[in-house]
Amino acid sequence: MKIEDYALIGDCETAALVGDHGSIDWLCWPNFGSAACFASLLGTEENGFWRLAPSEPHRSSRRYLPNTLILETTYENTQGVVRILDFMPPHNSHSHLVRIVQGLRGKVPMRGELVLRFSYGSAVPWVTRTDTGIRAVAGPDAVDLHTTAPLKGERLRTMSDFEISAGEEVSFVLTYGTYGDYRENSTGNPIDGAKALQQTKDFWTDWANRCKYQGPYREEVLRSLLTLKALTFEPTGGMIAAVTTSLPEDIGGVRNWDYRYCWLRDTTFTLLALMNEGYFDEATHWMQWLRRTIAGKPDQLQIMYGVLGERILTEWEVKWLPGYENSAPVRVGNAASEQLQLDTYGEVLDAFFSMNTALDQETRSSDFALLRNLVQHLESIWHKPDEGIWEVRGGPKHFIYSKVMAWVAFDRAIRIAEQSGYDAPLDRWKKTRDVIHQEVCTRGFDQEQNSFVQHYGTTQLDASTLLLALVGFLPPEDPRIQGTIHAVERHLMQDGLVMRYDTSKTEDGFPGDEGKFLACSFWLVSNLQMIGREKDANQLFERLLSLANDVGLLSEEYDTKRHRLVGNFPQALSHIALIGAAYHLTRAKTQ
């Protein structure tokens, strides 16, 4: 299946990908970063999946129930019409995956096929019968399937053949439990599918109703916000970049990375998007997570963590999985967690600046003590080369975006201190802020191309420079900003979309090519609007919206040759940039 053929369901602790053919091909339990029990997305059917659909040929259509993460798929064939509702109820003592089959017309033969394979598709569980279905156990992992439908074992698979008539309903509830649960031989009473459906609907619609955005792209913005909420790990407040690992940036290539972690950069971008639409609870929760995660030493700040704040994210290859469409290797963990990326400081400070007025005085004062330590550490390292926003593995360089975000860190710290009257070495911070600004404008701008470049000492361009005006480094009317926008259009646009940088000319440590970066393309929309090219901005925005799949989801990149989404899915940064672009276009229409 193509990446865009999948839809997302989740319970704000983990998530599953459901294909438009009725198969769940990816699920990590008990949380986003856990090993997958359905891994056929990156392998074969023997690596785990759960298909539920009519057994005879059929047509299908799908949608999310309005303002929810409940997926409704309707199947029609000569026997009749049936509907399946797939969802994961949030806020339960155990994590559940629920599939409700509803007969709408006629009498439709159905087939279910469940293949549980723990440890990224490698471990076949021991399956036994229970009063309400089956139990599958393998080491620390155990799952119960509760249903009234008939079940039988066949070729190390659990099969279910039944008929559904108009007005009938059959539920399947898959429940994950801990080793302790199964030692006690219980995960509690099975949940009621109908009650869980209503509770899940109420949870998502109540959350969606808090959205303040009322612009012309409300449906797309709200779907993006719901997706970002689904990528939030509710118990801690951490936010992951995507629910998948190793979906390739180039089909058949090796640019395959694990995105099931909390990047401080992506998270702060997410927070800014959520706060703009009135979601301050998530921001407050994340700041509590950040305080715990950073702990006591600012020089130990990492660019990413696990959802529980884990620091050790050792990268290794899953040798037994061939990869999505043979795009090997499949990686778990991420070695970039050990990189120095200076921009992280700016993004964290920008988030705290945006939240400053919404916090109580005691919390603001406590937070500023943490921020002051971060800025003081940044004073000693901002001049160093780093690996940059794109986490290149071609060696550290003086990346322009990294320096600009170091400037942002000092700028926001100064403004917080001045707003709240906190004690801080403002004269020293202002001097450092000015030094960085002058250095970037002198060493990072290529007069011949009339553009900011990727890093000091190169003429190569980088789409991250589209963020300079968005963070306030220079105003959009500055000729250097306008020159950069024009240069990006001339040299980094292919087939109407934006590349991060030219991979054929940049030593990034990765062999091969990649798709066009969707977030960068949305950044260009915002820039075009800011410099008055509203028609061009709207045309590009509409083109980008057309690349989302049928339920409004985007991956990291788009392959314009194959006309396919590529990269991990759904991608937080793409949806964040969509919200930002919609905000800029809407603001232009209302001014």
Coordinates of C-alpha atoms in Angstrom, one line a residue, residues 115-570:
V115 CA -1.6 -11.8 13.2
L116 CA 0.1 -10.6 16.4
R117 CA 3.9 -10.5 16.2
F118 CA 5.7 -8.8 19.0
S119 CA 9.2 -7.3 19.1
Y120 CA 8.9 -5.6 15.6
G121 CA 7.4 -8.6 14.0
S122 CA 9.8 -11.2 15.2
A123 CA 8.1 -12.9 18.2
V124 CA 5.1 -15.3 17.6
P125 CA 3.0 -15.3 20.8
W126 CA 1.5 -18.2 22.7
V127 CA -2.3 -18.0 22.1
T128 CA -4.9 -19.5 24.4
R129 CA -8.7 -19.3 24.5
T130 CA -10.6 -17.1 27.1
D131 CA -14.2 -16.8 28.0
T132 CA -14.5 -13.7 25.7
G133 CA -12.0 -14.5 23.0
I134 CA -8.2 -15.2 23.0
R135 CA -5.1 -14.2 24.9
A136 CA -1.7 -13.8 23.2
V137 CA 1.5 -13.7 25.3
A138 CA 5.2 -13.3 24.4
G139 CA 7.6 -12.4 27.1
P140 CA 6.6 -9.0 28.6
D141 CA 3.9 -8.4 26.0
A142 CA 0.4 -9.7 26.2
V143 CA -2.9 -8.9 24.5
D144 CA -6.5 -9.9 24.9
L145 CA -9.0 -10.0 22.0
H146 CA -12.6 -9.7 23.2
T147 CA -15.4 -10.4 20.8
T148 CA -18.7 -12.3 20.3
A149 CA -17.7 -13.3 16.7
P150 CA -16.4 -16.8 16.1
L151 CA -12.6 -17.3 16.2
K152 CA -10.4 -20.1 15.1
G153 CA -6.6 -20.6 14.8
E154 CA -5.1 -21.3 11.4
R155 CA -1.5 -21.2 10.3
L156 CA -0.5 -19.2 13.4
R157 CA -3.2 -16.7 12.7
T158 CA -6.5 -16.0 14.4
M159 CA -9.4 -16.0 11.8
S160 CA -12.9 -14.8 12.2
D161 CA -15.6 -15.6 9.5
F162 CA -19.1 -14.3 10.2
E163 CA -22.0 -12.5 8.5
I164 CA -23.4 -9.1 9.4
S165 CA -27.0 -8.1 8.5
A166 CA -28.6 -4.7 8.4
G167 CA -29.1 -3.4 12.0
E168 CA -26.6 -5.8 13.5
E169 CA -23.4 -4.8 15.3
V170 CA -20.3 -6.8 16.2
S171 CA -17.4 -5.4 18.3
F172 CA -13.7 -6.5 18.5
V173 CA -11.7 -5.0 21.3
L174 CA -7.9 -5.6 21.4
T175 CA -6.5 -4.8 24.9
Y176 CA -2.8 -4.5 25.9
G177 CA -1.8 -5.4 29.4
T178 CA 1.4 -5.6 31.4
Y179 CA 3.1 -8.7 32.6
G180 CA 1.6 -8.2 36.0
D181 CA -1.9 -8.1 34.6
Y182 CA -1.4 -11.5 33.0
R183 CA 0.3 -13.0 36.1
E184 CA -3.0 -12.1 37.8
N185 CA -4.8 -13.5 34.8
S186 CA -6.9 -10.4 34.3
T187 CA -6.9 -7.0 32.5
G188 CA -10.2 -6.1 34.2
N189 CA -13.6 -6.5 32.6
P190 CA -13.8 -6.1 28.8
I191 CA -14.9 -2.6 27.8
D192 CA -18.2 -2.1 26.1
G193 CA -17.6 -1.0 22.4
A194 CA -20.6 1.2 22.2
K195 CA -19.8 3.1 25.4
A196 CA -16.2 3.4 24.4
L197 CA -17.3 4.9 21.0
Q198 CA -19.4 7.6 22.7
Q199 CA -16.7 8.4 25.2
T200 CA -14.1 8.7 22.4
K201 CA -16.4 10.8 20.4
D202 CA -17.0 13.1 23.3
F203 CA -13.3 13.4 24.1
W204 CA -12.3 14.5 20.6
T205 CA -15.3 16.7 19.9
D206 CA -14.9 18.5 23.2
W207 CA -11.2 19.1 22.4
A208 CA -12.0 20.3 18.8
N209 CA -14.7 22.7 20.1
R210 CA -12.0 24.7 21.9
C211 CA -10.3 25.6 18.6
K212 CA -10.4 29.4 18.1
Y213 CA -9.5 29.3 14.4
Q214 CA -12.4 30.6 12.2
G215 CA -10.6 31.1 8.9
P216 CA -11.5 29.8 5.4
Y217 CA -9.3 26.7 6.0
R218 CA -10.8 25.6 9.3
E219 CA -11.4 22.0 8.3
E220 CA -7.7 21.5 7.2
V221 CA -6.4 23.4 10.3
L222 CA -8.6 21.5 12.7
R223 CA -7.6 18.1 11.2
S224 CA -4.0 19.2 11.6
L225 CA -4.6 20.2 15.2
L226 CA -6.3 16.9 15.9
T227 CA -3.3 15.1 14.4
L228 CA -0.9 17.0 16.6
K229 CA -3.0 16.2 19.6
A230 CA -2.9 12.5 18.7
L231 CA 1.0 12.8 18.6
T232 CA 1.0 14.0 22.2
F233 CA 1.9 11.5 24.9
E234 CA -0.8 12.4 27.5
P235 CA 0.9 11.0 30.6
T236 CA 4.0 13.2 30.3
G237 CA 3.1 16.0 27.8
G238 CA 5.8 15.0 25.4
M239 CA 5.0 15.3 21.7
I240 CA 6.5 13.0 19.0
A241 CA 7.4 13.9 15.5
A242 CA 5.6 11.0 13.8
V243 CA 4.2 7.6 14.8
T244 CA 6.5 5.6 12.4
T245 CA 10.1 4.7 12.0
S246 CA 12.0 4.2 8.7
L247 CA 9.4 5.2 6.1
P248 CA 11.8 6.2 3.4
E249 CA 12.4 9.8 2.1
D250 CA 13.3 8.1 -1.1
I251 CA 11.6 4.8 -2.1
G252 CA 14.3 2.1 -2.1
G253 CA 16.8 4.4 -0.4
V254 CA 18.6 4.5 2.9
R255 CA 17.3 7.8 4.3
N256 CA 15.1 6.0 6.8
W257 CA 14.9 7.4 10.4
D258 CA 13.0 6.8 13.6
Y259 CA 10.7 9.7 14.3
R260 CA 8.9 8.3 17.4
Y261 CA 10.6 10.7 19.7
C262 CA 10.1 14.2 21.2
W263 CA 12.3 16.7 19.3
L264 CA 12.4 19.9 21.3
R265 CA 12.2 21.8 18.0
D266 CA 9.2 20.1 16.6
T267 CA 7.5 20.2 20.0
T268 CA 8.0 24.0 20.4
F269 CA 6.7 24.5 16.9
T270 CA 3.7 22.4 17.9
L271 CA 3.1 24.4 21.1
L272 CA 3.1 27.7 19.2
A273 CA 0.5 26.3 16.8
L274 CA -1.6 25.0 19.6
M275 CA -1.3 28.2 21.7
N276 CA -2.3 30.3 18.7
E277 CA -5.6 28.4 18.6
G278 CA -6.3 28.6 22.4
Y279 CA -4.8 25.2 23.6
F280 CA -2.7 26.4 26.6
D281 CA -3.3 23.2 28.7
E282 CA -1.0 21.2 26.3
A283 CA 1.6 23.9 26.5
T284 CA 1.6 24.0 30.3
H285 CA 1.8 20.2 30.4
W286 CA 4.7 20.2 28.0
M287 CA 6.6 22.7 30.0
Q288 CA 6.3 20.4 33.0
W289 CA 7.7 17.7 30.9
L290 CA 10.5 19.9 29.8
R291 CA 11.5 20.8 33.4
R292 CA 11.7 17.2 34.3
T293 CA 13.5 16.2 31.2
I294 CA 16.2 18.9 31.2
A295 CA 16.7 18.4 34.9
G296 CA 19.6 20.3 36.5
K297 CA 22.3 20.8 34.0
P298 CA 21.7 22.9 30.8
D299 CA 24.9 21.6 29.2
Q300 CA 23.2 18.2 29.1
L301 CA 20.3 19.5 27.0
Q302 CA 19.5 17.1 24.1
I303 CA 17.7 17.8 20.9
M304 CA 15.3 14.9 21.5
Y305 CA 14.1 12.6 24.2
G306 CA 11.8 9.6 24.6
V307 CA 8.2 10.2 25.5
L308 CA 9.0 9.5 29.2
G309 CA 12.0 11.8 29.0
E310 CA 14.5 9.0 28.1
R311 CA 17.9 10.2 27.1
I312 CA 19.5 7.1 25.7
L313 CA 18.1 6.5 22.2
T314 CA 20.7 4.1 20.8
E315 CA 20.3 3.6 17.1
W316 CA 20.2 0.1 15.8
E317 CA 19.0 -1.8 12.7
V318 CA 16.1 -4.3 12.6
K319 CA 17.8 -6.8 10.4
W320 CA 14.7 -9.1 10.0
L321 CA 12.5 -6.4 8.5
P322 CA 13.1 -5.7 4.7
G323 CA 11.8 -2.1 5.0
Y324 CA 8.9 -0.3 3.3
E325 CA 9.1 -1.4 -0.4
N326 CA 12.5 -2.8 0.4
S327 CA 13.8 0.5 1.7
A328 CA 16.4 -0.8 4.1
P329 CA 17.7 -0.4 6.7
V330 CA 14.9 -0.2 9.3
R331 CA 16.2 1.8 12.2
V332 CA 15.1 2.0 15.8
G333 CA 16.5 4.8 18.0
N334 CA 18.2 7.9 16.6
A335 CA 21.9 8.7 16.8
A336 CA 21.0 12.4 16.1
S337 CA 20.0 12.6 19.8
E338 CA 23.7 13.0 20.5
Q339 CA 24.2 16.0 18.1
L340 CA 24.7 19.6 19.0
Q341 CA 21.9 21.7 17.4
L342 CA 22.0 25.3 18.5
D343 CA 18.6 26.1 17.1
T344 CA 17.0 24.1 19.9
Y345 CA 17.8 26.8 22.4
G346 CA 16.0 29.5 20.3
E347 CA 12.9 27.4 19.8
V348 CA 12.6 26.5 23.5
L349 CA 13.0 30.2 24.5
D350 CA 10.5 31.3 21.9
A351 CA 7.9 28.9 23.3
F352 CA 8.5 30.2 26.8
F353 CA 8.2 33.7 25.6
S354 CA 4.8 32.9 24.0
M355 CA 3.6 31.3 27.2
N356 CA 5.0 33.9 29.6
T357 CA 1.9 36.1 30.0
A358 CA -0.3 33.0 30.4
L359 CA 1.5 31.6 33.4
D360 CA 1.1 32.5 37.0
Q361 CA 3.9 34.6 38.6
E362 CA 5.4 31.8 40.6
T363 CA 5.6 29.5 37.6
R364 CA 7.0 32.3 35.4
S365 CA 9.7 33.0 38.0
S366 CA 10.7 29.4 38.3
D367 CA 10.8 29.0 34.6
F368 CA 13.0 32.0 34.1
A369 CA 15.6 30.5 36.5
L370 CA 15.7 27.5 34.1
L371 CA 15.8 29.7 31.0
R372 CA 18.6 31.9 32.5
N373 CA 20.7 28.8 32.9
L374 CA 20.1 27.8 29.3
V375 CA 21.0 31.2 28.0
Q376 CA 24.1 31.4 30.1
H377 CA 25.2 28.0 28.7
L378 CA 24.4 29.2 25.2
E379 CA 26.7 32.2 25.7
S380 CA 29.6 29.7 25.8
I381 CA 28.7 27.6 22.8
W382 CA 26.7 29.7 20.2
H383 CA 29.9 30.4 18.3
K384 CA 30.6 26.7 17.7
P385 CA 29.7 24.8 14.5
D386 CA 26.8 22.3 14.9
E387 CA 24.8 19.7 12.9
G388 CA 21.9 22.0 12.1
I389 CA 18.2 21.7 11.8
W390 CA 18.4 18.9 9.2
E391 CA 20.7 16.7 11.5
V392 CA 23.3 16.2 8.8
R393 CA 25.9 13.6 9.3
G394 CA 28.5 15.3 7.2
G395 CA 30.3 17.1 10.0
P396 CA 29.5 20.2 12.0
K397 CA 29.3 23.6 10.3
H398 CA 28.2 27.1 11.1
F399 CA 24.7 26.8 9.9
I400 CA 22.8 30.0 9.3
Y401 CA 19.5 28.8 10.8
S402 CA 21.3 27.6 14.0
K403 CA 23.0 31.1 14.4
V404 CA 19.7 32.9 13.8
M405 CA 17.9 30.7 16.4
A406 CA 20.7 31.5 18.9
W407 CA 19.9 35.1 18.2
V408 CA 16.2 34.3 18.9
A409 CA 17.2 32.7 22.3
F410 CA 18.9 35.9 23.5
D411 CA 16.2 38.1 22.0
R412 CA 13.4 36.2 23.8
A413 CA 15.2 35.9 27.1
I414 CA 15.8 39.7 27.0
R415 CA 12.2 40.4 26.3
I416 CA 10.9 38.0 29.0
A417 CA 13.3 39.7 31.6
E418 CA 12.2 43.2 30.6
Q419 CA 8.5 42.3 30.6
S420 CA 8.6 40.7 34.0
G421 CA 11.4 42.7 35.7
Y422 CA 13.6 39.6 36.3
D423 CA 17.2 40.0 37.3
A424 CA 19.4 39.2 34.3
P425 CA 22.7 40.4 32.7
L426 CA 20.7 42.3 30.0
D427 CA 23.6 44.5 28.7
R428 CA 25.7 41.4 28.1
W429 CA 22.9 39.5 26.5
K430 CA 22.0 42.4 24.2
K431 CA 25.6 42.7 23.2
T432 CA 25.8 39.0 22.3
R433 CA 22.5 39.3 20.4
D434 CA 23.9 42.1 18.3
V435 CA 27.1 40.3 17.7
I436 CA 25.3 37.3 16.4
H437 CA 23.0 39.4 14.2
Q438 CA 26.0 41.2 12.6
E439 CA 27.9 38.0 12.1
V440 CA 25.0 36.3 10.3
C441 CA 24.4 39.3 8.1
T442 CA 28.1 39.5 7.2
R443 CA 29.2 35.9 6.9
G444 CA 25.9 34.2 6.0
F445 CA 24.7 36.4 3.1
D446 CA 25.9 35.9 -0.4
Q447 CA 25.9 39.2 -2.3
E448 CA 26.2 37.6 -5.7
Q449 CA 23.1 35.5 -5.2
N450 CA 21.4 38.2 -3.0
S451 CA 20.5 35.5 -0.6
F452 CA 21.3 34.0 2.8
V453 CA 23.1 30.6 2.3
Q454 CA 23.2 27.3 4.2
H455 CA 26.3 27.9 6.3
Y456 CA 29.3 30.1 6.5
G457 CA 31.8 29.6 3.6
T458 CA 29.3 28.1 1.1
T459 CA 27.2 29.3 -1.8
Q460 CA 24.7 26.5 -1.3
L461 CA 21.1 27.5 -0.4
D462 CA 18.9 26.1 2.3
A463 CA 15.1 26.4 2.7
S464 CA 15.5 26.9 6.5
T465 CA 16.4 30.5 5.7
L466 CA 12.7 31.0 4.9
L467 CA 12.2 31.1 8.7
L468 CA 14.4 34.2 9.2
A469 CA 11.5 36.6 8.7
L470 CA 9.0 34.3 10.5
V471 CA 11.1 34.5 13.7
G472 CA 11.7 38.2 13.4
F473 CA 15.4 38.2 12.6
L474 CA 14.7 40.7 9.7
P475 CA 11.4 42.2 8.5
P476 CA 9.9 40.7 5.4
E477 CA 10.4 44.0 3.5
D478 CA 14.1 43.8 4.0
P479 CA 15.7 43.3 0.5
R480 CA 17.9 40.5 1.9
I481 CA 14.8 38.5 2.9
Q482 CA 13.1 39.2 -0.5
G483 CA 16.3 38.2 -2.2
T484 CA 16.4 34.9 -0.2
I485 CA 12.8 34.1 -1.2
H486 CA 13.6 34.6 -4.9
A487 CA 16.7 32.5 -4.7
V488 CA 14.9 29.7 -3.0
E489 CA 12.3 29.8 -5.8
R490 CA 15.0 29.8 -8.5
H491 CA 17.2 27.1 -7.1
L492 CA 15.4 25.0 -4.6
M493 CA 12.0 24.6 -6.3
Q494 CA 11.4 21.5 -8.4
D495 CA 8.0 20.6 -9.9
G496 CA 6.5 23.5 -7.9
L497 CA 7.6 22.3 -4.4
V498 CA 10.6 23.2 -2.2
M499 CA 13.7 21.0 -1.4
R500 CA 15.4 21.4 1.9
Y501 CA 18.6 21.9 0.0
D502 CA 20.1 20.4 -3.2
T503 CA 21.2 17.0 -2.1
S504 CA 23.4 16.6 -5.2
K505 CA 25.6 19.6 -4.1
T506 CA 25.5 19.3 -0.3
E507 CA 27.6 16.9 1.7
D508 CA 25.1 15.8 4.3
G509 CA 26.5 12.3 4.9
F510 CA 23.5 10.6 3.3
P511 CA 23.7 8.8 -0.1
G512 CA 20.8 9.2 -2.5
D513 CA 18.0 11.6 -3.1
E514 CA 14.9 12.6 -1.2
G515 CA 11.4 14.0 -1.8
K516 CA 10.4 17.6 -1.7
F517 CA 10.0 18.8 1.9
L518 CA 6.4 19.8 2.6
A519 CA 7.1 22.0 5.7
C520 CA 9.5 24.1 3.6
S521 CA 6.9 24.5 0.9
F522 CA 4.4 25.7 3.5
W523 CA 7.1 28.1 4.8
L524 CA 7.4 29.6 1.3
V525 CA 3.6 30.1 1.4
S526 CA 4.0 32.2 4.5
N527 CA 6.9 34.2 3.0
L528 CA 5.1 34.9 -0.2
Q529 CA 2.1 36.3 1.7
M530 CA 4.3 38.4 3.9
I531 CA 6.0 40.1 0.9
G532 CA 2.6 40.8 -0.8
R533 CA 2.5 38.0 -3.3
E534 CA -0.9 36.7 -2.1
K535 CA -2.0 35.1 -5.3
D536 CA 1.2 33.0 -5.5
A537 CA 0.9 32.2 -1.8
N538 CA -2.7 31.0 -2.2
Q539 CA -1.9 28.9 -5.3
L540 CA 1.0 27.1 -3.6
F541 CA -1.1 26.6 -0.5
E542 CA -4.0 25.0 -2.5
R543 CA -1.4 22.8 -4.3
L544 CA 0.0 21.6 -1.0
L545 CA -3.5 20.9 0.4
S546 CA -4.2 18.7 -2.6
L547 CA -1.2 16.5 -1.6
A548 CA -2.8 15.4 1.7
N549 CA -4.5 12.0 1.5
D550 CA -8.3 11.5 1.5
V551 CA -8.5 12.0 5.3
G552 CA -6.3 15.1 5.4
L553 CA -3.0 13.6 6.5
L554 CA 0.5 14.5 5.3
S555 CA 3.9 12.8 5.5
E556 CA 7.2 14.5 5.7
E557 CA 7.9 14.8 2.0
Y558 CA 6.4 14.4 -1.5
D559 CA 7.9 12.5 -4.4
T560 CA 7.0 14.5 -7.5
K561 CA 8.2 11.8 -9.9
R562 CA 6.2 9.0 -8.4
H563 CA 3.4 11.3 -7.2
R564 CA 3.4 9.8 -3.8
L565 CA 3.9 10.9 -0.1
V566 CA 7.2 9.7 1.3
G567 CA 8.9 9.9 4.7
N568 CA 7.5 9.2 8.2
F569 CA 3.7 9.6 8.6
P570 CA 1.8 11.5 9.7

